[in-house]
XYZ file of N, CA and C in Angstrom:
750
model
N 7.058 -2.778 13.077
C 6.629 -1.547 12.441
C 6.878 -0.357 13.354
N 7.913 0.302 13.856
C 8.301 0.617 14.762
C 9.589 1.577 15.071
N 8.883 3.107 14.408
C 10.179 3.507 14.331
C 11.208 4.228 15.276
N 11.148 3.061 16.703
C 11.645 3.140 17.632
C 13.312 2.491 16.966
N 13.604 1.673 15.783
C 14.387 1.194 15.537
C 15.390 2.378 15.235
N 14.944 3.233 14.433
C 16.148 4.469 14.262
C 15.614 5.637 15.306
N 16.691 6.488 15.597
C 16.097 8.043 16.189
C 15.360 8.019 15.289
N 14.212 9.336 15.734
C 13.164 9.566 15.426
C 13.144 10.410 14.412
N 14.278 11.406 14.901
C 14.530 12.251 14.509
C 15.684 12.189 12.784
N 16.092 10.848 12.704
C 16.672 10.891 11.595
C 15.740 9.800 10.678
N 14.789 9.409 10.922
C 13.329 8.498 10.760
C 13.388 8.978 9.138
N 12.757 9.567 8.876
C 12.687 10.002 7.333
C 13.732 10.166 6.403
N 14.520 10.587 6.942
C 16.068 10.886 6.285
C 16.466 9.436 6.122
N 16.518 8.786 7.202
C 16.974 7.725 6.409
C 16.350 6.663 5.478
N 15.027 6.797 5.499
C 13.846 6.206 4.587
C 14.733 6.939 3.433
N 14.853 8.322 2.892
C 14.497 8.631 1.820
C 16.285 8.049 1.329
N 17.220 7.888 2.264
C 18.210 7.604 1.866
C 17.885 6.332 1.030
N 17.476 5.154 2.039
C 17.067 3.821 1.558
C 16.872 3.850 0.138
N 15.622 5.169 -0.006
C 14.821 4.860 -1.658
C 15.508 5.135 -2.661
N 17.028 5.525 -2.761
C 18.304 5.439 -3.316
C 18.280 4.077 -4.183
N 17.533 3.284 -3.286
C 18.447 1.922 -3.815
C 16.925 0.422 -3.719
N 15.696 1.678 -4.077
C 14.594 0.543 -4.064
C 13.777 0.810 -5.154
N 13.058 0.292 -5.622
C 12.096 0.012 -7.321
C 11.060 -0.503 -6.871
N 10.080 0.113 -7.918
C 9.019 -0.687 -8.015
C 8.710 -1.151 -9.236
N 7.859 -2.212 -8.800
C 7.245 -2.561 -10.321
C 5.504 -3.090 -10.242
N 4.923 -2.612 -11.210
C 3.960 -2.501 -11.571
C 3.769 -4.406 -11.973
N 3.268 -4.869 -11.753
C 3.028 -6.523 -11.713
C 2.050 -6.994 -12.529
N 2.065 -7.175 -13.996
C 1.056 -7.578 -14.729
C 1.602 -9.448 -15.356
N 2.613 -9.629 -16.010
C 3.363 -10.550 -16.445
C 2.938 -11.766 -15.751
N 2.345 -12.676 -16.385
C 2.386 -14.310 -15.551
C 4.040 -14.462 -14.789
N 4.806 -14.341 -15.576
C 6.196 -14.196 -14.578
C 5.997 -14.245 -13.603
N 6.024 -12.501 -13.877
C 5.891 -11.794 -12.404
C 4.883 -12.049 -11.336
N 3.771 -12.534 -11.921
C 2.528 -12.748 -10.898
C 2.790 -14.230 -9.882
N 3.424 -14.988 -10.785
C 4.334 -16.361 -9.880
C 5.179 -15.959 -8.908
N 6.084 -14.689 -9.258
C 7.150 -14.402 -8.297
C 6.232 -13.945 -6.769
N 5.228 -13.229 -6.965
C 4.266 -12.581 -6.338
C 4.100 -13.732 -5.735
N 2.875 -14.441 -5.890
C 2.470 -16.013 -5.482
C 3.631 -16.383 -4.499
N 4.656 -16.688 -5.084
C 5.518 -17.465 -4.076
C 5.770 -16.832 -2.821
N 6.096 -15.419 -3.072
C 6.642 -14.695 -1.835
C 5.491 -14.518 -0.938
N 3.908 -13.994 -1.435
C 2.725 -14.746 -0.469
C 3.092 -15.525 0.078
N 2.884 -17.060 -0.328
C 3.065 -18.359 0.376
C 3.892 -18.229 1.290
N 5.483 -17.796 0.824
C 6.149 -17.607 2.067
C 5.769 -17.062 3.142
N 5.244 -15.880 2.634
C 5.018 -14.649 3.743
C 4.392 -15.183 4.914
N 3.116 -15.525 4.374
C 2.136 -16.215 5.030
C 1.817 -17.526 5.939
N 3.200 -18.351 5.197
C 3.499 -19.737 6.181
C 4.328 -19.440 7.287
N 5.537 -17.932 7.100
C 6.283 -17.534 7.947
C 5.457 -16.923 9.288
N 4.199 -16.604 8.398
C 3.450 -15.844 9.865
C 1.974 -16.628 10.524
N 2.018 -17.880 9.872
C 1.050 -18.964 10.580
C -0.880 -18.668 9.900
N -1.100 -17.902 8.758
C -1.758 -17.315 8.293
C -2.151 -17.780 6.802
N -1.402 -18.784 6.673
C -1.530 -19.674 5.159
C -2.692 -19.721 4.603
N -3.790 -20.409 6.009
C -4.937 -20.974 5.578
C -6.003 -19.768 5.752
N -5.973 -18.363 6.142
C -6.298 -17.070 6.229
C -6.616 -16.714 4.648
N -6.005 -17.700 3.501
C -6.031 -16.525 2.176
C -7.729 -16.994 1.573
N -8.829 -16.546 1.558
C -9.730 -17.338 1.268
C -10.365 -17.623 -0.080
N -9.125 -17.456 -0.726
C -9.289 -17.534 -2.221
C -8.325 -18.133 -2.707
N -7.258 -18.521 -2.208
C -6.100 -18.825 -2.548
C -4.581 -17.885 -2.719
N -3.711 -18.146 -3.172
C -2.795 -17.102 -3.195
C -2.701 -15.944 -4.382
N -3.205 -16.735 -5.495
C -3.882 -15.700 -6.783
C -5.320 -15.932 -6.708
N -5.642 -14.882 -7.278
C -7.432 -14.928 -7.635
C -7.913 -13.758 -8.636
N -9.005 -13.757 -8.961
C -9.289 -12.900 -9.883
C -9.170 -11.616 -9.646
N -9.504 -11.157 -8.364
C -9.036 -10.003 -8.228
C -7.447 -9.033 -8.207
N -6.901 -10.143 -8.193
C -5.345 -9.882 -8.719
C -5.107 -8.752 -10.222
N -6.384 -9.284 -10.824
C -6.064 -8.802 -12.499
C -7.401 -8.089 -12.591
N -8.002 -7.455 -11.642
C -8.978 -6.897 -11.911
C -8.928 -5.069 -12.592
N -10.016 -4.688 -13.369
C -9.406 -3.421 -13.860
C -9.115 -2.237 -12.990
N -9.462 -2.171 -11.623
C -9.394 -1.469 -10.853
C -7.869 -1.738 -9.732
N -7.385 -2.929 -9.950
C -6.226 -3.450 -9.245
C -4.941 -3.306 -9.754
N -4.216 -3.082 -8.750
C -2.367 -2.874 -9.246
C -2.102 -3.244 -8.360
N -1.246 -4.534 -8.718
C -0.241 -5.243 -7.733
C 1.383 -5.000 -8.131
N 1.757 -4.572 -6.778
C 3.122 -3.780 -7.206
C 4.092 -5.037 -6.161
N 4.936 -4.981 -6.637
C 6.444 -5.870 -5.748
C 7.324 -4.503 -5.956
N 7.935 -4.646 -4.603
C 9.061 -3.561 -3.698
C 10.410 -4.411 -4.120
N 11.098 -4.075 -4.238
C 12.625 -4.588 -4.592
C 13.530 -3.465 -4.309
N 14.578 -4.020 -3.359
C 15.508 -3.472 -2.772
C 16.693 -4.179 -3.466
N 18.091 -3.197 -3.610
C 19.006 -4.155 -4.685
C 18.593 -5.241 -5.781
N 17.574 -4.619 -6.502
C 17.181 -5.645 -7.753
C 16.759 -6.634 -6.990
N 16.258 -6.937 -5.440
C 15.851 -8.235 -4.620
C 14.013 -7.763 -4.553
N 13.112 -8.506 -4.792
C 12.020 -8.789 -4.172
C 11.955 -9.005 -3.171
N 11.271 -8.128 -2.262
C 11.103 -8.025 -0.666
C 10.012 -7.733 -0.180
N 9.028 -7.415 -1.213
C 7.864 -6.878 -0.199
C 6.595 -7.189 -1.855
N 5.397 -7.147 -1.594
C 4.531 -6.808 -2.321
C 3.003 -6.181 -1.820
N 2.500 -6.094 -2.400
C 1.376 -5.282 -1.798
C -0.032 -4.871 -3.359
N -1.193 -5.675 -3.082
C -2.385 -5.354 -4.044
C -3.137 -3.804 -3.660
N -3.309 -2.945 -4.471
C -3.795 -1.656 -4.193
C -5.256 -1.800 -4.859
N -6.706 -1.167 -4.512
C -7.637 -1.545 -5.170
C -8.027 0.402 -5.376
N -8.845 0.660 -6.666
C -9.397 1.716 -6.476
C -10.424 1.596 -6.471
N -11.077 1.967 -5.192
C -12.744 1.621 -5.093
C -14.107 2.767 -5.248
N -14.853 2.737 -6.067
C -15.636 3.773 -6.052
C -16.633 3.595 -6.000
N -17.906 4.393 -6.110
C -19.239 4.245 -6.535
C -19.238 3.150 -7.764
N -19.093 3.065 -8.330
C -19.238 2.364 -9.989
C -18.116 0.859 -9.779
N -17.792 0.999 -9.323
C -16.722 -0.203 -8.924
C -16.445 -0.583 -7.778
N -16.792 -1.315 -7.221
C -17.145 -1.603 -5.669
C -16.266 -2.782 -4.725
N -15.542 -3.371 -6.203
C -14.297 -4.617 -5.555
C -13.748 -4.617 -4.525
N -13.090 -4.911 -3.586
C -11.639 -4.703 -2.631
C -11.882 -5.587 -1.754
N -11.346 -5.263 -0.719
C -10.845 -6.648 -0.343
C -11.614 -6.538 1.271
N -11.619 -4.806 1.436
C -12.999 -4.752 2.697
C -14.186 -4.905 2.626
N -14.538 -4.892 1.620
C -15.609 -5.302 1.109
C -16.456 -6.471 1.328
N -15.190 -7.241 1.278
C -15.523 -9.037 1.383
C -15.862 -8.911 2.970
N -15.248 -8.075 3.771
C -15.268 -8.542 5.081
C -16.438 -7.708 5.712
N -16.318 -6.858 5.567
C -17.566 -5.384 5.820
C -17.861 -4.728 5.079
N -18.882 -5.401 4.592
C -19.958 -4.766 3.114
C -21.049 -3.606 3.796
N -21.380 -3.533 4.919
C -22.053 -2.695 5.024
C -21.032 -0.919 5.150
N -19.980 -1.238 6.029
C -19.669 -0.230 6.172
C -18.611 0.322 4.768
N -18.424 -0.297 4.205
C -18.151 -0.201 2.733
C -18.859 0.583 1.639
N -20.650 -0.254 1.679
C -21.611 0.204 1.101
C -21.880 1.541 2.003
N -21.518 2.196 2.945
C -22.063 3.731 3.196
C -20.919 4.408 3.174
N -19.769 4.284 3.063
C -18.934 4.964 2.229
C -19.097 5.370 0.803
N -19.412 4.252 0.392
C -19.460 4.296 -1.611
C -20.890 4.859 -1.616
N -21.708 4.738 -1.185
C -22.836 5.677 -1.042
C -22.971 7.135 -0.563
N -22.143 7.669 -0.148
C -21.625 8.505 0.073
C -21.371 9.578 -0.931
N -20.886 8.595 -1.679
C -19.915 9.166 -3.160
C -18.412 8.943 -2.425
N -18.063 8.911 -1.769
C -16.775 8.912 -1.651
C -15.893 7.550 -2.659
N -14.388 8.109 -2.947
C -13.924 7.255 -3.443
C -13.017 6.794 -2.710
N -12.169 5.701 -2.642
C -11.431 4.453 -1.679
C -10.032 4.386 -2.387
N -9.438 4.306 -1.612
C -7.913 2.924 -1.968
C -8.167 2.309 -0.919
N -7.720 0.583 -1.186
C -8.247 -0.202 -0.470
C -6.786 -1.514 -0.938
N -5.901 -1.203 0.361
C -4.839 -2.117 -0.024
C -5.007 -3.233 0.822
N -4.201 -4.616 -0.206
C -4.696 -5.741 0.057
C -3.353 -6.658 0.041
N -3.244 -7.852 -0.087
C -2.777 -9.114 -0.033
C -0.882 -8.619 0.484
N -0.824 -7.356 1.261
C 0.788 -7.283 1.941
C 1.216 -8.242 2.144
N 3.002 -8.697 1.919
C 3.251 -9.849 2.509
C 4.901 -9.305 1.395
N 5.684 -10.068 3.008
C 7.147 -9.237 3.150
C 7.622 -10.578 3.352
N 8.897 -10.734 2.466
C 9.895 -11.858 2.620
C 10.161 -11.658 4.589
N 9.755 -13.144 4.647
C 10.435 -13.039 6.657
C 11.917 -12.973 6.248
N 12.580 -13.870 5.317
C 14.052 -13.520 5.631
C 14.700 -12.163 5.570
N 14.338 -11.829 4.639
C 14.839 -10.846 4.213
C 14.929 -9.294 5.111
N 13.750 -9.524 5.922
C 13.246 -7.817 6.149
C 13.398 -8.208 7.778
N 14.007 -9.074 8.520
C 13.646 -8.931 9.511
C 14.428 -7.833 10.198
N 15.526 -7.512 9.793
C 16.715 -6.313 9.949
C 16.172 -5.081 9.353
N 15.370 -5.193 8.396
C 14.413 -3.726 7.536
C 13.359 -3.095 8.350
N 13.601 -2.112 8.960
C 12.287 -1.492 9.613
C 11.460 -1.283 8.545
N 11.758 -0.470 7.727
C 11.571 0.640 6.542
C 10.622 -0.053 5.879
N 10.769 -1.188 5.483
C 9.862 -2.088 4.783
C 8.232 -2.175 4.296
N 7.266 -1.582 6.263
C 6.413 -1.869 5.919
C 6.278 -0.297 5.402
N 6.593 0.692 5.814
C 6.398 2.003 5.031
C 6.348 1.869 3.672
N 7.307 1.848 3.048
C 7.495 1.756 1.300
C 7.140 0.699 1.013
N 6.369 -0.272 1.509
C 5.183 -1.263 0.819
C 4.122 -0.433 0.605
N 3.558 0.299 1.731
C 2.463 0.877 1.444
C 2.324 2.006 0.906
N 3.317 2.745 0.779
C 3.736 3.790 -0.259
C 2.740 4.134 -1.369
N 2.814 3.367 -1.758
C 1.600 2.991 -3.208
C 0.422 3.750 -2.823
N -0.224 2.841 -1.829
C -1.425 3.091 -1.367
C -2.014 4.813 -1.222
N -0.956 5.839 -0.647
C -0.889 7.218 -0.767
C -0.335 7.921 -1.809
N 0.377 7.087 -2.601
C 0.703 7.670 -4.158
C -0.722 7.857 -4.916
N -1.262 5.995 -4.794
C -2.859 5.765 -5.329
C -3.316 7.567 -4.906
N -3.705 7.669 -3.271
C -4.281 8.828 -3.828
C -4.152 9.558 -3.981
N -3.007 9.909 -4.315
C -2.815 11.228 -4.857
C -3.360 11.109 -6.353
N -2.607 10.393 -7.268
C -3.544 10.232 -8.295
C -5.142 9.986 -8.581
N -5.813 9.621 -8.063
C -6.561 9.122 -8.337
C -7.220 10.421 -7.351
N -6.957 11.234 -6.766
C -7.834 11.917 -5.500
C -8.777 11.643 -4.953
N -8.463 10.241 -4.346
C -9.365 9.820 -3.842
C -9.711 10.570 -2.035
N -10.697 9.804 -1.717
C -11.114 10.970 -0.357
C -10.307 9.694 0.887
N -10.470 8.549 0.531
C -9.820 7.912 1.795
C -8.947 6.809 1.563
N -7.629 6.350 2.375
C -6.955 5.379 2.037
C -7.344 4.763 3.211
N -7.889 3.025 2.790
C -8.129 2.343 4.153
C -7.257 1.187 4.579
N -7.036 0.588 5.474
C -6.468 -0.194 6.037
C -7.389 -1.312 6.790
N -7.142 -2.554 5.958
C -8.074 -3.267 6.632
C -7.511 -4.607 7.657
N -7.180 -4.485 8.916
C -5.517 -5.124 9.561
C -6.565 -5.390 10.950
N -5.758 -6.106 11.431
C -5.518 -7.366 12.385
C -5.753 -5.873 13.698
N -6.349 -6.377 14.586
C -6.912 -5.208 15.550
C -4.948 -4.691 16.715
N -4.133 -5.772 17.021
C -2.934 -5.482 17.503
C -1.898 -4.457 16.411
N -2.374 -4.388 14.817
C -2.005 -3.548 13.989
C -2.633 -1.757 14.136
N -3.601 -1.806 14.666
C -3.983 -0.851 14.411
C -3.406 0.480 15.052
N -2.715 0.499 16.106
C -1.859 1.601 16.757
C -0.823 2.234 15.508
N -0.366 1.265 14.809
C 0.417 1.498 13.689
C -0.137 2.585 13.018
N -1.245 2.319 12.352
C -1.754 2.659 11.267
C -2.241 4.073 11.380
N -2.855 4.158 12.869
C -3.439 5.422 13.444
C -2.598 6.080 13.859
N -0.984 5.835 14.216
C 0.459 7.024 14.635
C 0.818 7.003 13.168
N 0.619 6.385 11.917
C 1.496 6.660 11.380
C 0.880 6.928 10.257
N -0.521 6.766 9.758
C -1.314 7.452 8.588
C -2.210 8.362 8.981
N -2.853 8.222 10.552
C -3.727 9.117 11.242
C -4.923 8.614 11.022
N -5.357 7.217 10.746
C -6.033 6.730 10.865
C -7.428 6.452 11.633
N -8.708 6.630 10.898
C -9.587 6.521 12.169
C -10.298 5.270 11.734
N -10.841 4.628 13.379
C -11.695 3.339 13.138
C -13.105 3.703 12.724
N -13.223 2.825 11.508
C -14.587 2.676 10.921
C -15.005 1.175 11.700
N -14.810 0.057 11.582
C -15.528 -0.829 12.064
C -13.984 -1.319 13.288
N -14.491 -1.434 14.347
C -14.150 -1.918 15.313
C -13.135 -3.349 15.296
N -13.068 -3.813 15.967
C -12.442 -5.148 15.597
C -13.400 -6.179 16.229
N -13.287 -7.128 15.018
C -14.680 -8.241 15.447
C -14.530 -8.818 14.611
N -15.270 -10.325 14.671
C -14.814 -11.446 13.535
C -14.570 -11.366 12.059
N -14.095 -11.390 11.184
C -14.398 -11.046 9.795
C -14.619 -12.831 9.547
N -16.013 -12.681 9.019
C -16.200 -14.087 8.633
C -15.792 -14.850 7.296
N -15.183 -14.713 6.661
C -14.833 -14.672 5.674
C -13.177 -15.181 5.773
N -12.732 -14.576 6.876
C -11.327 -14.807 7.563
C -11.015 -15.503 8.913
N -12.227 -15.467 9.394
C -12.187 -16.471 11.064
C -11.479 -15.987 11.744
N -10.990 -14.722 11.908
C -10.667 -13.997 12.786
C -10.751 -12.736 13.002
N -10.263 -11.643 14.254
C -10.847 -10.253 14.588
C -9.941 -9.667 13.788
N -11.017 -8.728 12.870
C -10.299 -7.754 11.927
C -10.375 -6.500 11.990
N -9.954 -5.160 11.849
C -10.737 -3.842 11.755
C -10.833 -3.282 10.597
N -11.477 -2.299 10.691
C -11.472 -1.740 9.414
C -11.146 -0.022 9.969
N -10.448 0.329 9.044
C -9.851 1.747 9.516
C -9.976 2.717 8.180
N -9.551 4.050 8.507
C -9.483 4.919 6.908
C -8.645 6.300 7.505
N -7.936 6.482 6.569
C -7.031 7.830 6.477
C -7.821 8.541 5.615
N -8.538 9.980 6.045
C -9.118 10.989 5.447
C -8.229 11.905 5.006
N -7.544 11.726 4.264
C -6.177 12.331 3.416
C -6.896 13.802 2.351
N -7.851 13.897 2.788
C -8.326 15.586 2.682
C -8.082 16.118 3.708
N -8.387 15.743 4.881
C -8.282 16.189 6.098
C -6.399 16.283 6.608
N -5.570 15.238 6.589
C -4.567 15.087 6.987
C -3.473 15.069 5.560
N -4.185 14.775 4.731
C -2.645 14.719 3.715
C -1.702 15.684 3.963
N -1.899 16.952 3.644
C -0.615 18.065 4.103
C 0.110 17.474 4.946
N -0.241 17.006 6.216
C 0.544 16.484 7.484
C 0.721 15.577 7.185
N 0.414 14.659 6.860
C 1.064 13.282 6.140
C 2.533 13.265 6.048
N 2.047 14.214 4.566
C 3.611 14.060 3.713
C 4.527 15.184 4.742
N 4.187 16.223 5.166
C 5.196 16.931 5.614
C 5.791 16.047 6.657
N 5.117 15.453 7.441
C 5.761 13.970 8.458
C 7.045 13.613 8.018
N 6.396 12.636 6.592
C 6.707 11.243 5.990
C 6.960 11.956 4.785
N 8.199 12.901 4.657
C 8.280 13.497 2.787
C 8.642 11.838 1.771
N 8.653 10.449 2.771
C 8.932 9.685 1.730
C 7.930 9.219 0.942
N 6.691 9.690 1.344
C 5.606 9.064 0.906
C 5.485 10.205 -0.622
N 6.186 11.524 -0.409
C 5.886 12.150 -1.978
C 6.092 11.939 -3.221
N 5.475 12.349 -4.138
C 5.366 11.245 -5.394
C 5.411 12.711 -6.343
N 5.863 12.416 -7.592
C 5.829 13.365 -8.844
C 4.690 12.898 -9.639
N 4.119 13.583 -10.677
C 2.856 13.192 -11.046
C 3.517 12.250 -12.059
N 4.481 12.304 -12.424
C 5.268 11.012 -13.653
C 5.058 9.883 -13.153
N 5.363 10.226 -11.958
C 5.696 8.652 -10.857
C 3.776 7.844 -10.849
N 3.186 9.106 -10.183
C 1.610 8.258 -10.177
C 1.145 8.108 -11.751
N 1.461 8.647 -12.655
C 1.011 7.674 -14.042
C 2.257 6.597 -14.420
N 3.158 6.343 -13.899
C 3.545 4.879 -14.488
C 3.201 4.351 -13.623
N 2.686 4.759 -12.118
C 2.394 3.143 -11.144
C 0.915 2.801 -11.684
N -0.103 4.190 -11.660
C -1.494 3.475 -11.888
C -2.075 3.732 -13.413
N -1.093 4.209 -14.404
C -2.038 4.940 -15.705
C -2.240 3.218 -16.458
N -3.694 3.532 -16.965
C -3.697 2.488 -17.854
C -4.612 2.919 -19.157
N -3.999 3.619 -19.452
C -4.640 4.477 -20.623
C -4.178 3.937 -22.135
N -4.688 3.960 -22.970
C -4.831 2.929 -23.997
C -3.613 3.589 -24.888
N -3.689 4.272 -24.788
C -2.423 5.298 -25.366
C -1.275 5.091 -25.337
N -1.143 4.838 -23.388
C 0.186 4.552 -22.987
C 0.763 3.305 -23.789
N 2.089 2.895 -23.519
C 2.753 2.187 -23.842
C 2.593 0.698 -22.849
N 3.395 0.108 -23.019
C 3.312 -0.806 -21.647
C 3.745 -0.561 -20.371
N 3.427 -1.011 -19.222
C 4.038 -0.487 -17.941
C 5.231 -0.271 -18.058
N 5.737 0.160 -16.967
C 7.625 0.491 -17.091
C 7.766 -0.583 -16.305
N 9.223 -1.002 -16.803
C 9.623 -2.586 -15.960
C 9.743 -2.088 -14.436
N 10.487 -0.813 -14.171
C 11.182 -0.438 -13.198
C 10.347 1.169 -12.956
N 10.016 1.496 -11.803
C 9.509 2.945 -11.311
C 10.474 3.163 -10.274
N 11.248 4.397 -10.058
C 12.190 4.612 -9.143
C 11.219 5.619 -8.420
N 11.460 5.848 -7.060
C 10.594 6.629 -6.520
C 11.113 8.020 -6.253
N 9.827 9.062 -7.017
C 10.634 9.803 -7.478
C 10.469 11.280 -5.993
N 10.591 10.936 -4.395
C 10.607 11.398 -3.410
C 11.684 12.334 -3.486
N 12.839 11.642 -3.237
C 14.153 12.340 -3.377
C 14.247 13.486 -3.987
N 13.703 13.659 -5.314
C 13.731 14.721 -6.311
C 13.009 15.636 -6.031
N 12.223 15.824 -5.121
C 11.275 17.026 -4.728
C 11.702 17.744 -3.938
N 12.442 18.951 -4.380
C 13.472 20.056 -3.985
C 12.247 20.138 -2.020
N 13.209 20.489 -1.197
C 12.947 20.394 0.499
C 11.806 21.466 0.787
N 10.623 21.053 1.353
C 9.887 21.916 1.487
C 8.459 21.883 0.668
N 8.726 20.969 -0.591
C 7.654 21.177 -1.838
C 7.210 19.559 -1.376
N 5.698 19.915 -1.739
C 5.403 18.366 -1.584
C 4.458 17.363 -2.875
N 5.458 17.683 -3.986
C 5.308 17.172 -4.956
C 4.119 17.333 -5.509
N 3.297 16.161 -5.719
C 1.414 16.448 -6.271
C 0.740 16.101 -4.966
N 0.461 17.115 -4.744
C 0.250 16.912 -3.272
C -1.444 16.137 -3.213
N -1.926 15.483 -2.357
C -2.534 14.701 -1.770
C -4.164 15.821 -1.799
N -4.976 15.363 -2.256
C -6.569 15.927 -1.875
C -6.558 16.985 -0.680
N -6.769 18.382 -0.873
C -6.658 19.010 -0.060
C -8.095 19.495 0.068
């Protein structure tokens, strides 16, 4: 995760080149939810973490009304996936939750509202040559709030992850790293205050900008709508230089 792999300086440019030629899709279909499943398993046996899933590789929260599980596809290839949760007062699901309910419960008490991304997991073959990868997996996760305006996107990762998360979303630690029992190993819990930092975010990372078209086909589920779109192209590129699309909770 390391974008020591390209200059630094051509870091974004070439992300947004990449998104030329990457899709998403919105993951509802038993199909699709198998394709999902498998590339877990892989993911997860590739990184010694199999027996880490404590529910299995699907579970109910997969299809929950607050959940969107999206798969990344590069050349029409599945390469990445990633569960997004929207967590609020009134709906309290996700996946930090399970691990740190207290510091969870004084957020949502708060009133504040959450994205709370979950079950990541990247083909090993495929991506080991892909820097770019874990960025536009999590993509979502800051699209989520833009739509949804929510007050924080959290990250709930492995304590040697966390330098990542804090150079590259601005991340601050909410719970420390310490056992998550639930997982049998040291976890943290972190959050991007994307009222506070969004502007700087996206002006960073313009790949993370989204059109408001783009955040209602990834998260609308409005009775109205039609069915998901098979395919969401990300619609970054198109946001003339300088503009930062629907911009992020200010």
């Amino acid at each position: 995760m390391s974008e020591s792999l390209f200059k630094r300086s051509d870091f974004s440019t070439k992300i947004l080149e990449i998104l030329d030629h990457v899709e998403y899709r919105r993951v509802e279909s038993s199909e699709d939810m198998e394709e999902v499943e498998r590339l877990r398993y892989k993911a997860y046996k590739a990184h010694d973490v199999l027996a880490l899933a404590p529910k299995g590789l699907l579970d109910d929260s997969d299809f929950d009304s607050h959940a969107y599980v999206f798969g990344l596809y590069y050349y029409g290839e599945l390469v990445s996936t990633i569960r997004v949760h929207y967590v609020t007062p009134e709906h309290r699901l996700s996946q930090s939750g399970g691990a740190f309910p207290e510091a969870m419960d004084e957020l949502l008490d708060a009133g504040l509202t959450l994205i709370d991304p979950a079950r990541f997991a990247a083909d090993p073959e495929l991506t080991a040559d892909m820097p770019w990868v874990p960025y536009l997996t999590l993509r979502p996760t800051i699209v989520a709030a833009a739509y949804f305006r929510a007050d924080r996107v959290l990250q709930f990762v492995r304590p040697p992850h966390a330098a990542f998360y804090k150079r590259v979303f601005y991340a601050d630690t909410v719970v420390p790293g310490r056992l998550a029992k639930n997982y049998g190993i040291d976890m943290t819990l972190m959050a991007t205050n994307v009222i506070e930092v969004g502007r700087k975010l996206l002006t960073r990372y313009p790949f993370f900008i989204s059109s408001a078209s783009e955040q209602r086909m990834m998260f609308s589920r409005n009775p109205n709508d039609t069915l998901p779109p098979l395919t969401i192209i990300p619609t970054a590129r198109f946001v003339p230089p300088g503009e930062l699309g629907t911009d992020l909770p200010l």
